[in-house]
mmCIF file of C-alpha atoms in Angstrom:
data_model
loop_
_atom_site.group_PDB
_atom_site.id
_atom_site.type_symbol
_atom_site.label_atom_id
_atom_site.label_comp_id
_atom_site.label_asym_id
_atom_site.label_seq_id
_atom_site.Cartn_x
_atom_site.Cartn_y
_atom_site.Cartn_z
ATOM 1 C CA UNK J 144 -100.176 -86.468 -104.977
ATOM 2 C CA UNK J 145 -99.161 -89.153 -102.549
ATOM 3 C CA UNK J 146 -98.089 -88.598 -98.936
ATOM 4 C CA UNK J 147 -95.841 -91.288 -97.500
ATOM 5 C CA UNK J 148 -95.331 -91.788 -93.767
ATOM 6 C CA UNK J 149 -97.160 -92.666 -90.578
ATOM 7 C CA UNK J 150 -99.497 -90.343 -88.705
ATOM 8 C CA UNK J 151 -97.731 -91.082 -85.426
ATOM 9 C CA UNK J 152 -95.070 -88.711 -86.793
ATOM 10 C CA UNK J 153 -95.984 -85.089 -86.032
ATOM 11 C CA UNK J 154 -94.265 -84.053 -89.255
ATOM 12 C CA UNK J 155 -96.339 -86.409 -91.396
ATOM 13 C CA UNK J 156 -99.529 -85.499 -89.562
ATOM 14 C CA UNK J 157 -98.759 -81.779 -89.901
ATOM 15 C CA UNK J 158 -98.632 -82.190 -93.667
ATOM 16 C CA UNK J 159 -101.748 -84.389 -93.789
ATOM 17 C CA UNK J 160 -103.878 -81.905 -91.837
ATOM 18 C CA UNK J 161 -102.495 -78.958 -93.808
ATOM 19 C CA UNK J 162 -103.287 -80.560 -97.166
ATOM 20 C CA UNK J 163 -106.872 -81.100 -96.046
ATOM 21 C CA UNK J 164 -107.289 -77.536 -94.789
ATOM 22 C CA UNK J 165 -105.815 -76.325 -98.081
ATOM 23 C CA UNK J 166 -108.366 -78.537 -99.877
ATOM 24 C CA UNK J 167 -105.688 -80.340 -101.880
ATOM 25 C CA UNK J 168 -106.560 -83.935 -102.869
ATOM 26 C CA UNK J 169 -103.962 -86.565 -102.023
ATOM 27 C CA UNK J 170 -103.483 -90.250 -101.315
ATOM 28 C CA UNK J 171 -101.890 -91.347 -98.059
ATOM 29 C CA UNK J 172 -99.696 -94.417 -97.641
ATOM 30 C CA UNK J 173 -98.991 -95.225 -93.987
ATOM 31 C CA UNK J 174 -95.471 -96.590 -94.229
ATOM 32 C CA UNK J 175 -92.974 -96.921 -91.374
ATOM 33 C CA UNK J 176 -89.364 -95.826 -91.839
ATOM 34 C CA UNK J 177 -88.452 -98.730 -89.534
ATOM 35 C CA UNK J 178 -90.690 -101.692 -90.365
ATOM 36 C CA UNK J 179 -91.191 -100.643 -93.977
ATOM 37 C CA UNK J 180 -87.642 -99.477 -94.676
ATOM 38 C CA UNK J 181 -87.138 -101.440 -97.900
ATOM 39 C CA UNK J 182 -90.485 -100.390 -99.371
ATOM 40 C CA UNK J 183 -89.937 -96.765 -98.320
ATOM 41 C CA UNK J 184 -86.456 -96.854 -99.861
ATOM 42 C CA UNK J 185 -87.947 -97.736 -103.243
ATOM 43 C CA UNK J 186 -90.027 -94.541 -103.100
ATOM 44 C CA UNK J 187 -87.384 -92.296 -101.552
ATOM 45 C CA UNK J 188 -83.846 -93.676 -101.131
ATOM 46 C CA UNK J 189 -83.280 -91.250 -98.234
ATOM 47 C CA UNK J 190 -86.166 -92.952 -96.331
ATOM 48 C CA UNK J 191 -87.363 -89.720 -94.740
ATOM 49 C CA UNK J 192 -90.907 -89.113 -93.515
ATOM 50 C CA UNK J 193 -92.856 -87.269 -94.622
ATOM 51 C CA UNK J 194 -92.213 -87.835 -98.291
ATOM 52 C CA UNK J 195 -94.539 -86.336 -100.890
ATOM 53 C CA UNK J 196 -94.689 -87.649 -104.442
ATOM 54 C CA UNK J 197 -96.034 -84.831 -106.612
ATOM 55 C CA UNK J 198 -98.351 -85.443 -109.544
ATOM 56 C CA UNK J 199 -95.399 -85.138 -111.944
ATOM 57 C CA UNK J 200 -93.381 -87.704 -109.972
ATOM 58 C CA UNK J 201 -91.111 -85.252 -108.154
ATOM 59 C CA UNK J 202 -90.235 -86.592 -104.699
ATOM 60 C CA UNK J 203 -90.202 -83.979 -101.936
ATOM 61 C CA UNK J 204 -89.233 -84.317 -98.285
ATOM 62 C CA UNK J 205 -89.179 -82.235 -95.081
ATOM 63 C CA UNK J 206 -92.557 -81.063 -93.838
ATOM 64 C CA UNK J 207 -91.792 -77.347 -94.139
ATOM 65 C CA UNK J 208 -90.602 -77.650 -97.742
ATOM 66 C CA UNK J 209 -93.537 -79.871 -98.669
ATOM 67 C CA UNK J 210 -95.889 -77.256 -97.236
ATOM 68 C CA UNK J 211 -94.219 -74.497 -99.253
ATOM 69 C CA UNK J 212 -95.081 -76.496 -102.350
ATOM 70 C CA UNK J 213 -98.612 -77.138 -101.087
ATOM 71 C CA UNK J 214 -99.156 -73.424 -100.462
ATOM 72 C CA UNK J 215 -98.156 -72.698 -104.072
ATOM 73 C CA UNK J 216 -100.612 -75.310 -105.349
ATOM 74 C CA UNK J 217 -103.461 -74.044 -103.176
ATOM 75 C CA UNK J 218 -103.279 -70.331 -104.012
ATOM 76 C CA UNK J 219 -105.179 -68.183 -103.217
ATOM 77 C CA UNK J 220 -106.111 -70.456 -100.296
ATOM 78 C CA UNK J 221 -103.436 -70.182 -97.610
ATOM 79 C CA UNK J 222 -102.580 -71.036 -94.016
ATOM 80 C CA UNK J 223 -100.281 -68.017 -93.691
ATOM 81 C CA UNK J 224 -101.088 -64.320 -93.113
ATOM 82 C CA UNK J 225 -100.333 -61.790 -95.838
ATOM 83 C CA UNK J 226 -98.701 -58.870 -94.024
ATOM 84 C CA UNK J 227 -95.005 -59.003 -93.060
ATOM 85 C CA UNK J 228 -95.657 -58.230 -89.386
ATOM 86 C CA UNK J 229 -98.324 -60.905 -89.030
ATOM 87 C CA UNK J 230 -96.199 -63.364 -90.993
ATOM 88 C CA UNK J 231 -93.201 -62.781 -88.722
ATOM 89 C CA UNK J 232 -95.348 -63.587 -85.678
ATOM 90 C CA UNK J 233 -96.765 -66.642 -87.423
ATOM 91 C CA UNK J 234 -93.296 -67.924 -88.277
ATOM 92 C CA UNK J 235 -92.066 -67.308 -84.733
ATOM 93 C CA UNK J 236 -94.864 -69.456 -83.301
ATOM 94 C CA UNK J 237 -94.365 -72.141 -85.934
ATOM 95 C CA UNK J 238 -90.628 -72.177 -85.244
ATOM 96 C CA UNK J 239 -91.231 -72.591 -81.519
ATOM 97 C CA UNK J 240 -93.654 -75.431 -82.219
ATOM 98 C CA UNK J 241 -91.181 -77.177 -84.514
ATOM 99 C CA UNK J 242 -88.416 -76.762 -81.918
ATOM 100 C CA UNK J 243 -90.630 -78.332 -79.251
ATOM 101 C CA UNK J 244 -91.486 -81.186 -81.617
ATOM 102 C CA UNK J 245 -87.827 -81.754 -82.503
ATOM 103 C CA UNK J 246 -86.798 -81.989 -78.851
ATOM 104 C CA UNK J 247 -89.698 -84.264 -77.969
ATOM 105 C CA UNK J 248 -88.811 -86.591 -80.861
ATOM 106 C CA UNK J 249 -85.228 -86.710 -79.590
ATOM 107 C CA UNK J 250 -86.495 -87.744 -76.162
ATOM 108 C CA UNK J 251 -88.768 -90.408 -77.637
ATOM 109 C CA UNK J 252 -85.910 -91.864 -79.691
ATOM 110 C CA UNK J 253 -83.453 -91.709 -76.793
ATOM 111 C CA UNK J 254 -85.780 -93.552 -74.449
ATOM 112 C CA UNK J 255 -87.357 -95.870 -76.972
ATOM 113 C CA UNK J 256 -84.403 -96.897 -79.140
ATOM 114 C CA UNK J 257 -81.255 -96.523 -77.050
ATOM 115 C CA UNK J 258 -80.552 -99.145 -74.350
ATOM 116 C CA UNK J 259 -80.966 -97.746 -70.825
ATOM 117 C CA UNK J 260 -77.310 -98.290 -69.973
ATOM 118 C CA UNK J 261 -76.257 -96.151 -72.950
ATOM 119 C CA UNK J 262 -78.568 -93.203 -72.309
ATOM 120 C CA UNK J 263 -76.707 -90.019 -71.407
ATOM 121 C CA UNK J 264 -78.604 -88.251 -68.632
ATOM 122 C CA UNK J 265 -76.882 -84.837 -68.984
ATOM 123 C CA UNK J 266 -77.934 -84.760 -72.630
ATOM 124 C CA UNK J 267 -81.485 -85.830 -71.739
ATOM 125 C CA UNK J 268 -81.628 -83.059 -69.129
ATOM 126 C CA UNK J 269 -80.461 -80.497 -71.679
ATOM 127 C CA UNK J 270 -82.950 -81.581 -74.345
ATOM 128 C CA UNK J 271 -85.770 -81.664 -71.795
ATOM 129 C CA UNK J 272 -84.917 -78.094 -70.773
ATOM 130 C CA UNK J 273 -85.012 -76.949 -74.406
ATOM 131 C CA UNK J 274 -88.319 -78.749 -74.964
ATOM 132 C CA UNK J 275 -89.993 -77.185 -71.938
ATOM 133 C CA UNK J 276 -88.541 -73.759 -72.775
ATOM 134 C CA UNK J 277 -90.144 -73.880 -76.236
ATOM 135 C CA UNK J 278 -93.483 -74.930 -74.728
ATOM 136 C CA UNK J 279 -93.214 -72.141 -72.171
ATOM 137 C CA UNK J 280 -92.654 -69.554 -74.888
ATOM 138 C CA UNK J 281 -95.683 -70.808 -76.817
ATOM 139 C CA UNK J 282 -97.831 -70.806 -73.665
ATOM 140 C CA UNK J 283 -96.921 -67.174 -72.987
ATOM 141 C CA UNK J 284 -97.712 -66.184 -76.573
ATOM 142 C CA UNK J 285 -101.091 -67.916 -76.451
ATOM 143 C CA UNK J 286 -101.947 -66.340 -73.099
ATOM 144 C CA UNK J 287 -101.248 -62.905 -74.582
ATOM 145 C CA UNK J 288 -103.097 -63.538 -77.859
ATOM 146 C CA UNK J 289 -105.070 -66.782 -78.348
ATOM 147 C CA UNK J 290 -104.992 -68.232 -81.850
ATOM 148 C CA UNK J 291 -108.136 -68.778 -83.940
ATOM 149 C CA UNK J 292 -109.081 -72.427 -84.175
ATOM 150 C CA UNK J 293 -111.800 -73.155 -86.707
ATOM 151 C CA UNK J 294 -111.578 -74.850 -90.081
ATOM 152 C CA UNK J 295 -111.768 -71.435 -91.771
ATOM 153 C CA UNK J 296 -109.434 -69.471 -89.497
ATOM 154 C CA UNK J 297 -106.686 -71.889 -88.429
ATOM 155 C CA UNK J 298 -103.179 -70.925 -89.468
ATOM 156 C CA UNK J 299 -100.052 -73.038 -89.809
ATOM 157 C CA UNK J 300 -98.802 -72.023 -86.357
ATOM 158 C CA UNK J 301 -101.906 -73.217 -84.533
ATOM 159 C CA UNK J 302 -101.997 -76.379 -86.615
ATOM 160 C CA UNK J 303 -98.365 -77.230 -85.867
ATOM 161 C CA UNK J 304 -98.725 -76.425 -82.166
ATOM 162 C CA UNK J 305 -101.792 -78.670 -81.886
ATOM 163 C CA UNK J 306 -100.247 -81.569 -83.796
ATOM 164 C CA UNK J 307 -97.089 -81.308 -81.698
ATOM 165 C CA UNK J 308 -98.985 -81.235 -78.419
ATOM 166 C CA UNK J 309 -100.977 -84.356 -79.311
ATOM 167 C CA UNK J 310 -97.755 -86.163 -80.259
ATOM 168 C CA UNK J 311 -96.204 -85.240 -76.912
ATOM 169 C CA UNK J 312 -99.335 -86.189 -75.009
ATOM 170 C CA UNK J 313 -99.323 -89.602 -76.682
ATOM 171 C CA UNK J 314 -95.600 -90.366 -76.476
ATOM 172 C CA UNK J 315 -94.284 -88.538 -73.378
ATOM 173 C CA UNK J 316 -97.207 -88.491 -70.918
ATOM 174 C CA UNK J 317 -94.932 -89.129 -67.945
ATOM 175 C CA UNK J 318 -92.709 -86.159 -68.839
ATOM 176 C CA UNK J 319 -95.259 -83.636 -70.080
ATOM 177 C CA UNK J 320 -96.367 -81.308 -67.260
ATOM 178 C CA UNK J 321 -99.683 -80.560 -68.937
ATOM 179 C CA UNK J 322 -100.957 -78.486 -66.006
ATOM 180 C CA UNK J 323 -98.219 -75.920 -66.728
ATOM 181 C CA UNK J 324 -99.551 -75.312 -70.233
ATOM 182 C CA UNK J 325 -103.342 -74.830 -70.119
ATOM 183 C CA UNK J 326 -103.386 -72.630 -73.235
ATOM 184 C CA UNK J 327 -101.578 -75.266 -75.252
ATOM 185 C CA UNK J 328 -103.862 -78.013 -74.002
ATOM 186 C CA UNK J 329 -106.973 -75.976 -74.816
ATOM 187 C CA UNK J 330 -105.786 -75.119 -78.331
ATOM 188 C CA UNK J 331 -104.972 -78.757 -79.024
ATOM 189 C CA UNK J 332 -108.339 -79.970 -77.723
ATOM 190 C CA UNK J 333 -110.183 -77.494 -79.947
ATOM 191 C CA UNK J 334 -108.082 -78.446 -82.975
ATOM 192 C CA UNK J 335 -108.519 -82.177 -82.454
ATOM 193 C CA UNK J 336 -112.287 -81.665 -82.692
ATOM 194 C CA UNK J 337 -111.986 -80.262 -86.243
ATOM 195 C CA UNK J 338 -112.807 -82.594 -89.163
ATOM 196 C CA UNK J 339 -109.345 -82.212 -90.743
ATOM 197 C CA UNK J 340 -107.691 -83.415 -87.541
ATOM 198 C CA UNK J 341 -110.194 -86.204 -86.947
ATOM 199 C CA UNK J 342 -109.649 -87.436 -90.505
ATOM 200 C CA UNK J 343 -105.908 -87.771 -89.796
ATOM 201 C CA UNK J 344 -105.670 -88.984 -86.198
ATOM 202 C CA UNK J 345 -102.356 -89.637 -84.473
ATOM 203 C CA UNK J 346 -101.470 -93.293 -84.918
ATOM 204 C CA UNK J 347 -100.805 -95.925 -87.565
ATOM 205 C CA UNK J 348 -103.966 -95.454 -89.643
ATOM 206 C CA UNK J 349 -104.469 -93.704 -92.951
ATOM 207 C CA UNK J 350 -106.048 -90.348 -93.700
ATOM 208 C CA UNK J 351 -109.783 -90.492 -94.290
ATOM 209 C CA UNK J 352 -111.050 -88.358 -97.157
ATOM 210 C CA UNK J 353 -113.149 -85.411 -95.975
ATOM 211 C CA UNK J 354 -116.673 -85.197 -97.321
#
């Protein structure tokens, strides 16, 4: 398999870390959807990161759908709980994490790509409120029931929360009130110390093979 996209994307990094925890071998090509548009287009005409090229040549996109495929390949190894009640809680946390990531990416694009005179402050205020609301919900959930965070116990929710937090810490440090979210910060710090995270650090590098 081949994973296409840069690790400064939380969606690409989420897949990269998951594939390592699922012990699935893959090659990583760090390719920008901006600077490498033409090359990316030859692999996937939609130019969407992450893109996964399966062993049979099938091209997949969207981190959640890629991870559904990865889970099927990795069975019986899994990053999801088995019981419906536990799975519902897992999906709630993962959904909150993905919502927070989506809103933070919107803020990064708005501030980094749109000229200052064309930025719409009411929209920025709304997105910021949604972003902080999602983080607040996660913080409350973690305070009530901390998530396991070892290579053998980490689930998709904790993984996605940690990857998202590191992305926000790197890209929105002036907007992220880290002191309001100590549980999130602690989970992320513990996750970033794991080999699977260290092998796929946020940035423009490539995934290092574990072992």
